[in-house]
Coordinates of N, CA and C in Angstrom, one line a residue:
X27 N -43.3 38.0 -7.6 CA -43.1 37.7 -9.0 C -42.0 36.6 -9.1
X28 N -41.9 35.7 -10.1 CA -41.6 35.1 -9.9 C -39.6 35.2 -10.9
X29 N -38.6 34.5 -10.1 CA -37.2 35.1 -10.9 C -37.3 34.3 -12.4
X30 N -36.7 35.2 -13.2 CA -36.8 35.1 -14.1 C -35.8 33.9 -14.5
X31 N -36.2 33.2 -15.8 CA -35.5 32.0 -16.1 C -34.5 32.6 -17.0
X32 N -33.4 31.4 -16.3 CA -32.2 31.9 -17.5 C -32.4 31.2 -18.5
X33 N -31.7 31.6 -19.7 CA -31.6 31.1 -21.3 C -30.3 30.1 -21.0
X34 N -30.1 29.0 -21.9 CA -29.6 28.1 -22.1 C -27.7 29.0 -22.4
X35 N -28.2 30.2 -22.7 CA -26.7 30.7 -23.5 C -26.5 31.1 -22.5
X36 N -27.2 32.0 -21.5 CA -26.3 32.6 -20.1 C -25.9 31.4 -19.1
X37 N -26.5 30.3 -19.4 CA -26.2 29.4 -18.4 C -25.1 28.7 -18.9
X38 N -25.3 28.5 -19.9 CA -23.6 27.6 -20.7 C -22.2 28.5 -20.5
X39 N -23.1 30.0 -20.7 CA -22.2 30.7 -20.2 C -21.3 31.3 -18.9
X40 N -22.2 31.1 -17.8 CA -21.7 30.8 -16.2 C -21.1 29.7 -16.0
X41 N -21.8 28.4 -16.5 CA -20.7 27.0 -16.3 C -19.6 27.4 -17.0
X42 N -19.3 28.0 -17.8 CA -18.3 27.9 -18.7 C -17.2 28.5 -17.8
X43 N -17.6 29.9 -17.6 CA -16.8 30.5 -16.3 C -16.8 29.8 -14.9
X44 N -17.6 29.1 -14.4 CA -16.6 28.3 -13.5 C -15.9 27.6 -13.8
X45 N -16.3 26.7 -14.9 CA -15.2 26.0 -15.6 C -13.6 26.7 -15.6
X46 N -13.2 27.5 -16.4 CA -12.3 28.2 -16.6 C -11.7 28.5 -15.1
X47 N -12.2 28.7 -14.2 CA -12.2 29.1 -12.6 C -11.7 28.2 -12.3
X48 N -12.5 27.1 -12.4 CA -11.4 25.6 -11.5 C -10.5 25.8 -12.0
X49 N -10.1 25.6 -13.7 CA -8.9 25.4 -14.1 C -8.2 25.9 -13.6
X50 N -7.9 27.4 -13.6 CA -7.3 28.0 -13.1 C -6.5 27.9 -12.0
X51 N -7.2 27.1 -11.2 CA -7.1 27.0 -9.8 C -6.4 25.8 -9.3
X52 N -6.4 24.9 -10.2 CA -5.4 23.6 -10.3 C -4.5 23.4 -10.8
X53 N -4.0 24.7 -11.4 CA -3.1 24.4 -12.3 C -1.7 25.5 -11.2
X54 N -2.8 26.5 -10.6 CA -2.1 27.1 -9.5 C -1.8 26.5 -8.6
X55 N -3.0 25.3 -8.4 CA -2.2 24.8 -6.8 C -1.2 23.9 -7.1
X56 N -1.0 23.3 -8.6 CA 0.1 22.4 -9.4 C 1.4 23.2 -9.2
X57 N 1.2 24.2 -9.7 CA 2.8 25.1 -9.5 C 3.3 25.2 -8.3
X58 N 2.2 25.7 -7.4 CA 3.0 25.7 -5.7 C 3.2 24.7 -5.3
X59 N 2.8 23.3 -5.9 CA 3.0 21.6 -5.4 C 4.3 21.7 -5.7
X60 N 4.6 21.9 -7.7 CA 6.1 21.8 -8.3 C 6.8 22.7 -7.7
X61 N 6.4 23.6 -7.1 CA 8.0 24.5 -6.4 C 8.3 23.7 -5.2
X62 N 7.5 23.4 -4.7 CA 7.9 22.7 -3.1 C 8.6 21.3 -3.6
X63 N 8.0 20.7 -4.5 CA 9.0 19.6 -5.1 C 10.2 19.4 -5.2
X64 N 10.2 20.2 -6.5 CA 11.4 20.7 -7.4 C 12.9 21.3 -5.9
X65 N 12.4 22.0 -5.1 CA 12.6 22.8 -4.1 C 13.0 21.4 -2.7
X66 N 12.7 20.7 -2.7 CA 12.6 19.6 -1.4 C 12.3 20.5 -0.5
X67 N 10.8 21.2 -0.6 CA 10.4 21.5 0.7 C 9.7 20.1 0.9
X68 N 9.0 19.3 -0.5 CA 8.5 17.8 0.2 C 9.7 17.2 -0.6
X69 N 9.8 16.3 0.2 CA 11.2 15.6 0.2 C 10.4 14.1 -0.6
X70 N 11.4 13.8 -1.6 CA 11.2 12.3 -2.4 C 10.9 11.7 -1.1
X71 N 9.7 10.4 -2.0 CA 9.4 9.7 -1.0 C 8.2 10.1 0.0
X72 N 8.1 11.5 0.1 CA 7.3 11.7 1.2 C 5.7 12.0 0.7
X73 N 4.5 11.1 1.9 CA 3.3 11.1 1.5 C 2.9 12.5 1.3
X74 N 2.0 12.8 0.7 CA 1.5 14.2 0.0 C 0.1 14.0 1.0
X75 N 0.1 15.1 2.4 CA -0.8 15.3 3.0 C -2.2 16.2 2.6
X76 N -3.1 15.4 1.6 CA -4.1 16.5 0.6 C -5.3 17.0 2.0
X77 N -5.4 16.3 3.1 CA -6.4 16.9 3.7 C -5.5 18.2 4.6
X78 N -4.4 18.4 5.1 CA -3.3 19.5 5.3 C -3.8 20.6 4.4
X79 N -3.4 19.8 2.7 CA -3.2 20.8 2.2 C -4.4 21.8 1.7
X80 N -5.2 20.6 1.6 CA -6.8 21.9 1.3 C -7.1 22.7 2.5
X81 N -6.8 22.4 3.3 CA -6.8 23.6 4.7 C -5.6 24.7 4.7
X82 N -4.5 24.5 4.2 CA -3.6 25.3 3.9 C -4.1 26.7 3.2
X83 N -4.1 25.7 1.9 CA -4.5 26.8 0.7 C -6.3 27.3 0.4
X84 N -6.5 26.8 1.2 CA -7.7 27.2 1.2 C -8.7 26.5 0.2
X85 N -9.1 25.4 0.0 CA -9.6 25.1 -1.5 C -10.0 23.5 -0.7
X86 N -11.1 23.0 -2.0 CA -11.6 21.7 -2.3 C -10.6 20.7 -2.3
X87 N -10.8 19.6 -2.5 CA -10.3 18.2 -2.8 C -10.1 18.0 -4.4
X88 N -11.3 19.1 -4.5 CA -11.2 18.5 -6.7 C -10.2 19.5 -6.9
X89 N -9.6 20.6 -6.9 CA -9.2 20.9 -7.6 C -7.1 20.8 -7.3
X90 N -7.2 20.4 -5.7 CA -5.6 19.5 -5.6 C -5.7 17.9 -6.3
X91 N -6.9 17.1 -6.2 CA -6.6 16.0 -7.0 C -6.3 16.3 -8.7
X92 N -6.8 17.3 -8.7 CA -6.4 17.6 -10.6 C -5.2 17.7 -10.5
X93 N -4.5 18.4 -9.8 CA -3.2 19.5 -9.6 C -2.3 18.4 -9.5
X94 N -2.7 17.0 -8.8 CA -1.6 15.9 -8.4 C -1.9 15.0 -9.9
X95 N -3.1 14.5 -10.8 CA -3.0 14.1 -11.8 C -2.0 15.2 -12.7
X96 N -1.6 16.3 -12.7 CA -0.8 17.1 -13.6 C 0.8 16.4 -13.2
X97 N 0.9 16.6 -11.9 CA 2.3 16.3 -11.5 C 2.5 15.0 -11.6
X98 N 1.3 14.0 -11.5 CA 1.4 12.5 -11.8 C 2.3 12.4 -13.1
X99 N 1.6 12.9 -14.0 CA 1.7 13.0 -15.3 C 3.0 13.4 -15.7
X100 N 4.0 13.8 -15.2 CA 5.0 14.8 -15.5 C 6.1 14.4 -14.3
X101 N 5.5 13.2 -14.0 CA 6.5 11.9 -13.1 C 7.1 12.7 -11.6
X102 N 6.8 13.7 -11.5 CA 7.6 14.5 -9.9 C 5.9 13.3 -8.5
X103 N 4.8 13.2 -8.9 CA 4.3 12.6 -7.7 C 3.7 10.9 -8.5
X104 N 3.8 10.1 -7.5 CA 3.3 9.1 -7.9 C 2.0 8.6 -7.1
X105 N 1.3 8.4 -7.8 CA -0.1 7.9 -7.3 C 0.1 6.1 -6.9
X106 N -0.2 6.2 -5.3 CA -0.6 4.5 -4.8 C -1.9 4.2 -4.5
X107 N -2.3 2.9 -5.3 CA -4.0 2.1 -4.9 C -3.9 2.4 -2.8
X108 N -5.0 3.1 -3.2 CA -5.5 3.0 -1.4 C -4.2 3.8 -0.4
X109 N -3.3 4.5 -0.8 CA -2.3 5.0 -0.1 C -2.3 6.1 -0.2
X110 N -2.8 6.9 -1.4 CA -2.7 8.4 -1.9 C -1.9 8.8 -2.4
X111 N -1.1 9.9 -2.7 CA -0.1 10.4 -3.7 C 1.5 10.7 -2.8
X112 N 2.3 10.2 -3.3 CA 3.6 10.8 -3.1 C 4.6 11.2 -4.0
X113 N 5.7 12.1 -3.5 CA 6.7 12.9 -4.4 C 7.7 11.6 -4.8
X114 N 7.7 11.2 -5.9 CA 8.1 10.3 -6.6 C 9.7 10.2 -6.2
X115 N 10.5 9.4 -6.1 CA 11.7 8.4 -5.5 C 12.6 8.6 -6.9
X116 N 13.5 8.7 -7.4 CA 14.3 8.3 -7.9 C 15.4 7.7 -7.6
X117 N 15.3 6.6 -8.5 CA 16.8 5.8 -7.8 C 17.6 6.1 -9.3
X118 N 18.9 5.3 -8.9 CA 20.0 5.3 -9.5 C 19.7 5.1 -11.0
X119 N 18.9 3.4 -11.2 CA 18.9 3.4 -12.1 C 17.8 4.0 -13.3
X120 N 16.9 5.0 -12.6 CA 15.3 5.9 -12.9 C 16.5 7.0 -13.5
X121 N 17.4 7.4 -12.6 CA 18.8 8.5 -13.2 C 19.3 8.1 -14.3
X122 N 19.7 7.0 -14.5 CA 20.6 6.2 -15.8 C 19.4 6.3 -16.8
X123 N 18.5 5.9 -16.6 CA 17.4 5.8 -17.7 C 17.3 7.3 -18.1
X124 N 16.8 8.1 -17.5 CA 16.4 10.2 -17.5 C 17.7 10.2 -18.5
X125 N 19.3 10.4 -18.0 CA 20.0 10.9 -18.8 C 20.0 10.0 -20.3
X126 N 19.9 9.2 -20.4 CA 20.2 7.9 -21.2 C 19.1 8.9 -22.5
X127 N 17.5 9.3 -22.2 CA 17.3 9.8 -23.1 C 17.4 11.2 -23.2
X128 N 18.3 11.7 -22.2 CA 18.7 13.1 -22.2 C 19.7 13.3 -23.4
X129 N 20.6 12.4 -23.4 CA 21.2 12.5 -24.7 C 21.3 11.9 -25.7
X130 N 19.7 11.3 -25.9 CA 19.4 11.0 -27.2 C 18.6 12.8 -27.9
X131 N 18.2 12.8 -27.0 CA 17.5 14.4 -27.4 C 17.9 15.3 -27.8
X132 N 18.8 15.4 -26.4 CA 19.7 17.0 -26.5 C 20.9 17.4 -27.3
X133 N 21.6 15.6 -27.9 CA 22.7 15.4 -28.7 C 21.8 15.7 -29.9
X134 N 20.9 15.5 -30.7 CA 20.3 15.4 -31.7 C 19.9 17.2 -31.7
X135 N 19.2 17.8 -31.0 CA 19.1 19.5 -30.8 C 20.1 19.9 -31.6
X136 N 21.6 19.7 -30.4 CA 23.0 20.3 -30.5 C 23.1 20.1 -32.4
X137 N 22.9 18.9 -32.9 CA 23.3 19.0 -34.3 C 22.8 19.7 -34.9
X138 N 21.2 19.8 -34.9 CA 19.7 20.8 -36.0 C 20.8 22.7 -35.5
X139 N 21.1 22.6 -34.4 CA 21.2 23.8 -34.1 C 22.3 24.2 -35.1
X140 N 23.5 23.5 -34.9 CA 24.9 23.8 -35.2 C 24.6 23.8 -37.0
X141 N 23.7 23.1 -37.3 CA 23.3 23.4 -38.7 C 22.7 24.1 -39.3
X142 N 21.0 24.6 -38.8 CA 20.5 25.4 -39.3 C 20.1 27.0 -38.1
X143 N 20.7 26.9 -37.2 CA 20.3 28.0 -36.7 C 20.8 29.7 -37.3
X144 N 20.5 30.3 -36.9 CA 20.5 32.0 -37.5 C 21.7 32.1 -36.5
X145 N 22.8 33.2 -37.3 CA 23.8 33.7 -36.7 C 23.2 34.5 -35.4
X146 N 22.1 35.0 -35.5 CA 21.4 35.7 -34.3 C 20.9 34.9 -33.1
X147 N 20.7 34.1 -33.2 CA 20.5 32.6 -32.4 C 21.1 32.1 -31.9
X148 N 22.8 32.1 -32.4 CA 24.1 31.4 -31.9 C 24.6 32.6 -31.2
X149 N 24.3 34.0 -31.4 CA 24.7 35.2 -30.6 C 24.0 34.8 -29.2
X150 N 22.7 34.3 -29.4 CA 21.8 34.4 -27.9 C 22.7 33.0 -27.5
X151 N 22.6 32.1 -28.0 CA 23.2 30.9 -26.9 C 24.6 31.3 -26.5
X152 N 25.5 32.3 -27.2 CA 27.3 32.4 -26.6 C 26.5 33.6 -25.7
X153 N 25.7 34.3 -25.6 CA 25.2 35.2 -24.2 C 24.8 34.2 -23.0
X154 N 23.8 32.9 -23.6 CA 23.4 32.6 -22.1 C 24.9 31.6 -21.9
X155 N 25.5 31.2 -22.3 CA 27.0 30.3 -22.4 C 27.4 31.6 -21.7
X156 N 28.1 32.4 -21.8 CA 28.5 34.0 -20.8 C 28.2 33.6 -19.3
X157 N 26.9 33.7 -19.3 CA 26.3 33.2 -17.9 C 26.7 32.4 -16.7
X158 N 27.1 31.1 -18.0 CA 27.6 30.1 -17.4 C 29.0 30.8 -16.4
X159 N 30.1 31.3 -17.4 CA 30.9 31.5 -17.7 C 31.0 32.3 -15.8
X160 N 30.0 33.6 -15.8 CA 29.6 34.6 -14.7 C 29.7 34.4 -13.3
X161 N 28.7 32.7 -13.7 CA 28.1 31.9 -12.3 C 29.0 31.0 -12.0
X162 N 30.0 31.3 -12.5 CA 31.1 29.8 -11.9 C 31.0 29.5 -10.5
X163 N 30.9 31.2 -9.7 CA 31.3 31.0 -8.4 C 30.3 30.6 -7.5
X164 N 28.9 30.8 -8.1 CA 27.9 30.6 -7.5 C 26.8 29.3 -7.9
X165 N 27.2 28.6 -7.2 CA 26.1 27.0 -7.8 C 24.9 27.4 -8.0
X166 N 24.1 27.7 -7.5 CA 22.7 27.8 -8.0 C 22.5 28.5 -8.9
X167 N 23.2 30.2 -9.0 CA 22.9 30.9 -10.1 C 23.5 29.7 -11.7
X168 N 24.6 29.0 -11.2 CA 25.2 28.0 -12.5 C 23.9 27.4 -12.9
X169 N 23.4 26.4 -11.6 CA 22.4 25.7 -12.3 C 21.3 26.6 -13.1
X170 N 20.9 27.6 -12.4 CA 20.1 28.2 -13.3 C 19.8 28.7 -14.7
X171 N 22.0 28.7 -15.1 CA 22.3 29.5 -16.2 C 22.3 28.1 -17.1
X172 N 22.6 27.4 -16.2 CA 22.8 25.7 -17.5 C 21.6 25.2 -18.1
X173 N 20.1 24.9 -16.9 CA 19.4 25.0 -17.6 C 18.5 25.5 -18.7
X174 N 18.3 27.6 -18.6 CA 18.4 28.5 -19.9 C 19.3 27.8 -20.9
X175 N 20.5 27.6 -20.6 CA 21.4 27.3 -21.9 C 20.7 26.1 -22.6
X176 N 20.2 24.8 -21.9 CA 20.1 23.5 -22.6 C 18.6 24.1 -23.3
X177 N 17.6 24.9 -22.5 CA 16.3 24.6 -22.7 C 16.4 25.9 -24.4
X178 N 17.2 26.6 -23.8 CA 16.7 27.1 -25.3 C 17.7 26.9 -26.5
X179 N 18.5 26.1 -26.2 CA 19.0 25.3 -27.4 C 18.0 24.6 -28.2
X180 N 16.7 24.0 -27.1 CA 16.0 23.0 -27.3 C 15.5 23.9 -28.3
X181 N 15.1 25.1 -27.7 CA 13.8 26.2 -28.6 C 14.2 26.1 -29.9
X182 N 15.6 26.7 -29.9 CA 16.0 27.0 -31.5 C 15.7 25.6 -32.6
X183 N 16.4 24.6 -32.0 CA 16.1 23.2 -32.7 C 14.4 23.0 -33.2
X184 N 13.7 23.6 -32.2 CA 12.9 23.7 -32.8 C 11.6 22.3 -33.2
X185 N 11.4 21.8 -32.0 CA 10.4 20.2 -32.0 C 9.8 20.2 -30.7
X186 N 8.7 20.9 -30.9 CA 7.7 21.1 -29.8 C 7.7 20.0 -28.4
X187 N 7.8 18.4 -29.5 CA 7.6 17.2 -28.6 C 8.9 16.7 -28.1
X188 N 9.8 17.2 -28.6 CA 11.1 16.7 -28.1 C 11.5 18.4 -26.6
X189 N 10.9 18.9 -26.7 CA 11.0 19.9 -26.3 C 10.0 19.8 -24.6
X190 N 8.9 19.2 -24.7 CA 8.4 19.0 -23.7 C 9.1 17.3 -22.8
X191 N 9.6 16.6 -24.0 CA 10.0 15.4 -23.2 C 11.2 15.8 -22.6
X192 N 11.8 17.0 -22.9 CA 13.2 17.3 -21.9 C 12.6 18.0 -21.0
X193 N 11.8 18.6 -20.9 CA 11.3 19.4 -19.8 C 11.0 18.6 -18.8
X194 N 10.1 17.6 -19.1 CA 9.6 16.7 -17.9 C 10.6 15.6 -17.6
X195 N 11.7 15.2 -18.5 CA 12.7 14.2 -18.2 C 13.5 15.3 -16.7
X196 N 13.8 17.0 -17.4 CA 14.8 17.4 -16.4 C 13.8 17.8 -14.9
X197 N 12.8 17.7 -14.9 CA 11.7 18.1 -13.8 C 12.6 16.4 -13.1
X198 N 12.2 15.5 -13.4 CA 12.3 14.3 -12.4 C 14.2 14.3 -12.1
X199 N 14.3 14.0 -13.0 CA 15.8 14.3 -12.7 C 16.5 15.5 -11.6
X200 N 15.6 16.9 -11.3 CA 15.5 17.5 -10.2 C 15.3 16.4 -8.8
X201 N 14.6 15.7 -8.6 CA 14.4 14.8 -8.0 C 15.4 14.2 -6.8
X202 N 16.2 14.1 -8.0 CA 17.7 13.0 -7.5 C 18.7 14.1 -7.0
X203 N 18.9 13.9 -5.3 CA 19.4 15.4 -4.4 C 19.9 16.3 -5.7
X204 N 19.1 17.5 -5.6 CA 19.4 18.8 -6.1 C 20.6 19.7 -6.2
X205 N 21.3 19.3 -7.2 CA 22.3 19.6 -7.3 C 23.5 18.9 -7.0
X206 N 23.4 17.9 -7.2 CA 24.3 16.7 -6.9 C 25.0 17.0 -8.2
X207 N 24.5 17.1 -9.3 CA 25.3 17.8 -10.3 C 26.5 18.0 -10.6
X208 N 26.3 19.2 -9.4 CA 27.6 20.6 -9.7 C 28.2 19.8 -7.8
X209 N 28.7 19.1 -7.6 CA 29.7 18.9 -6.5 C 30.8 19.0 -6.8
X210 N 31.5 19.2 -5.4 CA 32.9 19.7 -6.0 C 33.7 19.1 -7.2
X211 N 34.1 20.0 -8.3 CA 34.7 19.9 -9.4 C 33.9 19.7 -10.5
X212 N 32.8 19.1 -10.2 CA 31.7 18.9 -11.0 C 31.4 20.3 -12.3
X213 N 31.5 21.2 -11.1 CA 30.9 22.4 -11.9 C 32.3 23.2 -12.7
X214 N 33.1 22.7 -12.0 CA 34.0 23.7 -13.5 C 34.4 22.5 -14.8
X215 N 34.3 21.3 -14.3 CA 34.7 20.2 -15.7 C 32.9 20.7 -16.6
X216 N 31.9 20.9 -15.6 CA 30.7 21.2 -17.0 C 31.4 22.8 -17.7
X217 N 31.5 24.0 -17.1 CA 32.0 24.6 -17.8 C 32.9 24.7 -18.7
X218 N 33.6 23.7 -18.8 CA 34.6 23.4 -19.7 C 34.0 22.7 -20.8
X219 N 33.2 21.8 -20.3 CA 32.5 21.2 -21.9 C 31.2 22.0 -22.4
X220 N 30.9 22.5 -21.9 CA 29.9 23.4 -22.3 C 31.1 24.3 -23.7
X221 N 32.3 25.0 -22.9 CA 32.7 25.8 -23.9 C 32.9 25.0 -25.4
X222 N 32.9 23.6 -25.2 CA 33.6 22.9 -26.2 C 32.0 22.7 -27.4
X223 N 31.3 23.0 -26.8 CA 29.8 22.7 -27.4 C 29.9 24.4 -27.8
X224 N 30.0 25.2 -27.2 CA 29.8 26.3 -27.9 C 30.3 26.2 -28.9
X225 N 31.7 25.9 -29.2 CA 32.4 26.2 -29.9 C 32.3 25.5 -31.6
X226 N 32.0 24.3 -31.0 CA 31.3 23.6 -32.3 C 30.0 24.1 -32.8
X227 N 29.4 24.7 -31.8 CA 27.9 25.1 -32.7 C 28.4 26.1 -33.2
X228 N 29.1 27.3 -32.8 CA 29.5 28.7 -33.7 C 30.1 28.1 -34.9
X229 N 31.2 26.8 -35.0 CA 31.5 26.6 -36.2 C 30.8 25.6 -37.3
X230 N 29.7 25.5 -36.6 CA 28.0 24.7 -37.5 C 28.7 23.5 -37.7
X231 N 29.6 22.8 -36.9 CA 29.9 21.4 -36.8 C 28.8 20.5 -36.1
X232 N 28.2 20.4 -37.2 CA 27.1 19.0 -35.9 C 27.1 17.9 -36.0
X233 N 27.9 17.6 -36.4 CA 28.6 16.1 -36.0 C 29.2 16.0 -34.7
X234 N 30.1 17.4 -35.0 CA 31.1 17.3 -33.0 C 30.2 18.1 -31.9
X235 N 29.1 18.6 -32.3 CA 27.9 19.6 -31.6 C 27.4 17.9 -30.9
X236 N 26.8 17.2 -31.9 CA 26.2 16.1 -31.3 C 26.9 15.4 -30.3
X237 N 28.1 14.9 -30.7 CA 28.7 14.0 -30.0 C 29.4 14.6 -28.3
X238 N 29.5 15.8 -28.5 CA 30.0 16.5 -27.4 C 29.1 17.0 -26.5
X239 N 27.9 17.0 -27.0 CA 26.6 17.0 -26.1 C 26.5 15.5 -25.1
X240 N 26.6 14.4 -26.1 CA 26.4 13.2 -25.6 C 27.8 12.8 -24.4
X241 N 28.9 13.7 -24.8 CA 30.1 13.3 -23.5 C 29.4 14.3 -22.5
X242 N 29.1 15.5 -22.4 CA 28.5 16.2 -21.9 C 27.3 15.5 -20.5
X243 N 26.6 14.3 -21.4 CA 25.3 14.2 -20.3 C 25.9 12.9 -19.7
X244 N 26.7 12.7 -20.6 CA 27.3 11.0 -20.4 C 28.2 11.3 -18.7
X245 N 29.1 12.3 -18.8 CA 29.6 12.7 -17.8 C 28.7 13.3 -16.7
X246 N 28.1 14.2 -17.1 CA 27.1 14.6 -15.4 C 26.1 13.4 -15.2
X247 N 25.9 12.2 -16.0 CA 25.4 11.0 -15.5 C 26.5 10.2 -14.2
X248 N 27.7 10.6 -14.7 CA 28.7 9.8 -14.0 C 29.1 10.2 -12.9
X249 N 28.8 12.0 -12.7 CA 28.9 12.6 -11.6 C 27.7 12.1 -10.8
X250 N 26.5 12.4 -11.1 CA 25.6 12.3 -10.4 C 25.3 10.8 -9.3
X251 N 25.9 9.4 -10.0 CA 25.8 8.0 -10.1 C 26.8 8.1 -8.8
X252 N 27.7 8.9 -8.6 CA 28.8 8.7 -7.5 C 28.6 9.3 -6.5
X253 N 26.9 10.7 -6.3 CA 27.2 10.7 -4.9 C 26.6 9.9 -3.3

């Protein structure tokens, strides 16, 4: 007997589901690219071995070239004509540019916040501010508490698109040695302005919210430029 024919709807319906299947699947092998990035398990600069890595993880060619157009996109790998993909370089001046619209952004946040945010709102940011406060002694847990602090400032302010371009500005900016940041002294002069930014946003000054954001990035630009 002969197998029966499928209908146009079960079949749209199976593509559909692998459809969703790759996706899934590129967007996973995108995250374990960005951790190794972000991470310098692949170090700036270095070629992205895709026939390695489809034997690694086990998988096709299509669905790591998607995964590397994601991170293309989002400036951590750069694509070369006829050379293949590598973890994107940042120099000095790619740094000066990143912060330069870091605090056009995140100075402009600091003000919406210090203005219209909810007393319950300014409670959560003087908690993740706390953090800071916790992690002095520990650089990485700092870094981790600085970023929460900036990124959900961003939330409260509340601009979807200004919200993604800090995300991918601080992704590349990872880039430039990790943690170059917080070197010595580095990390207690940010705790210190950090408090001065709390303190203006508790008293809904966004004038001095803005501007003390912008000494804020202006200075970890200056740290970073020196090591």
């Amino acid at each position: 007997m002969a197998d029966p024919v499928e209908s146009p709807a079960g079949l749209g319906a199976r593509l559909g589901r692998a459809a969703l299947a790759d996706a899934a699947l590129y967007e996973r092998v995108a995250e374990r690219l960005r951790e190794r990035i972000l991470a310098h398990t692949l170090a700036p600069g270095s070629w992205i071995d895709e026939q390695a890595l489809t034997s690694e993880l086990g998988i096709s060619r299509t669905p790591l070239r998607e995964a590397l157009k994601v991170l293309a996109a989002e400036g951590l790998v750069t694509m070369k004509l006829r050379r293949g993909a590598y973890v994107t370089e940042v120099s000095e001046r790619d740094l000066v540019e990143v912060f330069h619209l870091l605090s056009l952004l995140e100075s402009d946040a600091a003000a919406v916040v210090a203005r219209d945010a909810s007393d319950e709102q300014l409670r959560e940011l003087a908690g993740l501010h706390q953090r800071l406060e916790d992690a002095v002694g520990d650089r990485d847990a700092f870094f981790t508490a600085n970023e929460g602090f900036h990124m959900r400032l961003l939330e409260i302010a509340g601009n979807r698109w200004r919200n993604q371009m800090v995300a991918d500005l601080r992704k590349v900016m990872k880039l430039y040695r990790h943690h170059s940041l917080f070197k010595q002294g580095r990390l207690e002069a940010s705790l210190k302005e950090h408090r001065k930014i709390m303190a203006a946003l508790k008293a809904r000054n966004a004038v001095l919210a803005q501007q003390l954001m912008q000494q804020h990035l202006a200075l970890g630009k200056e740290a970073a430029s020196r090591v």
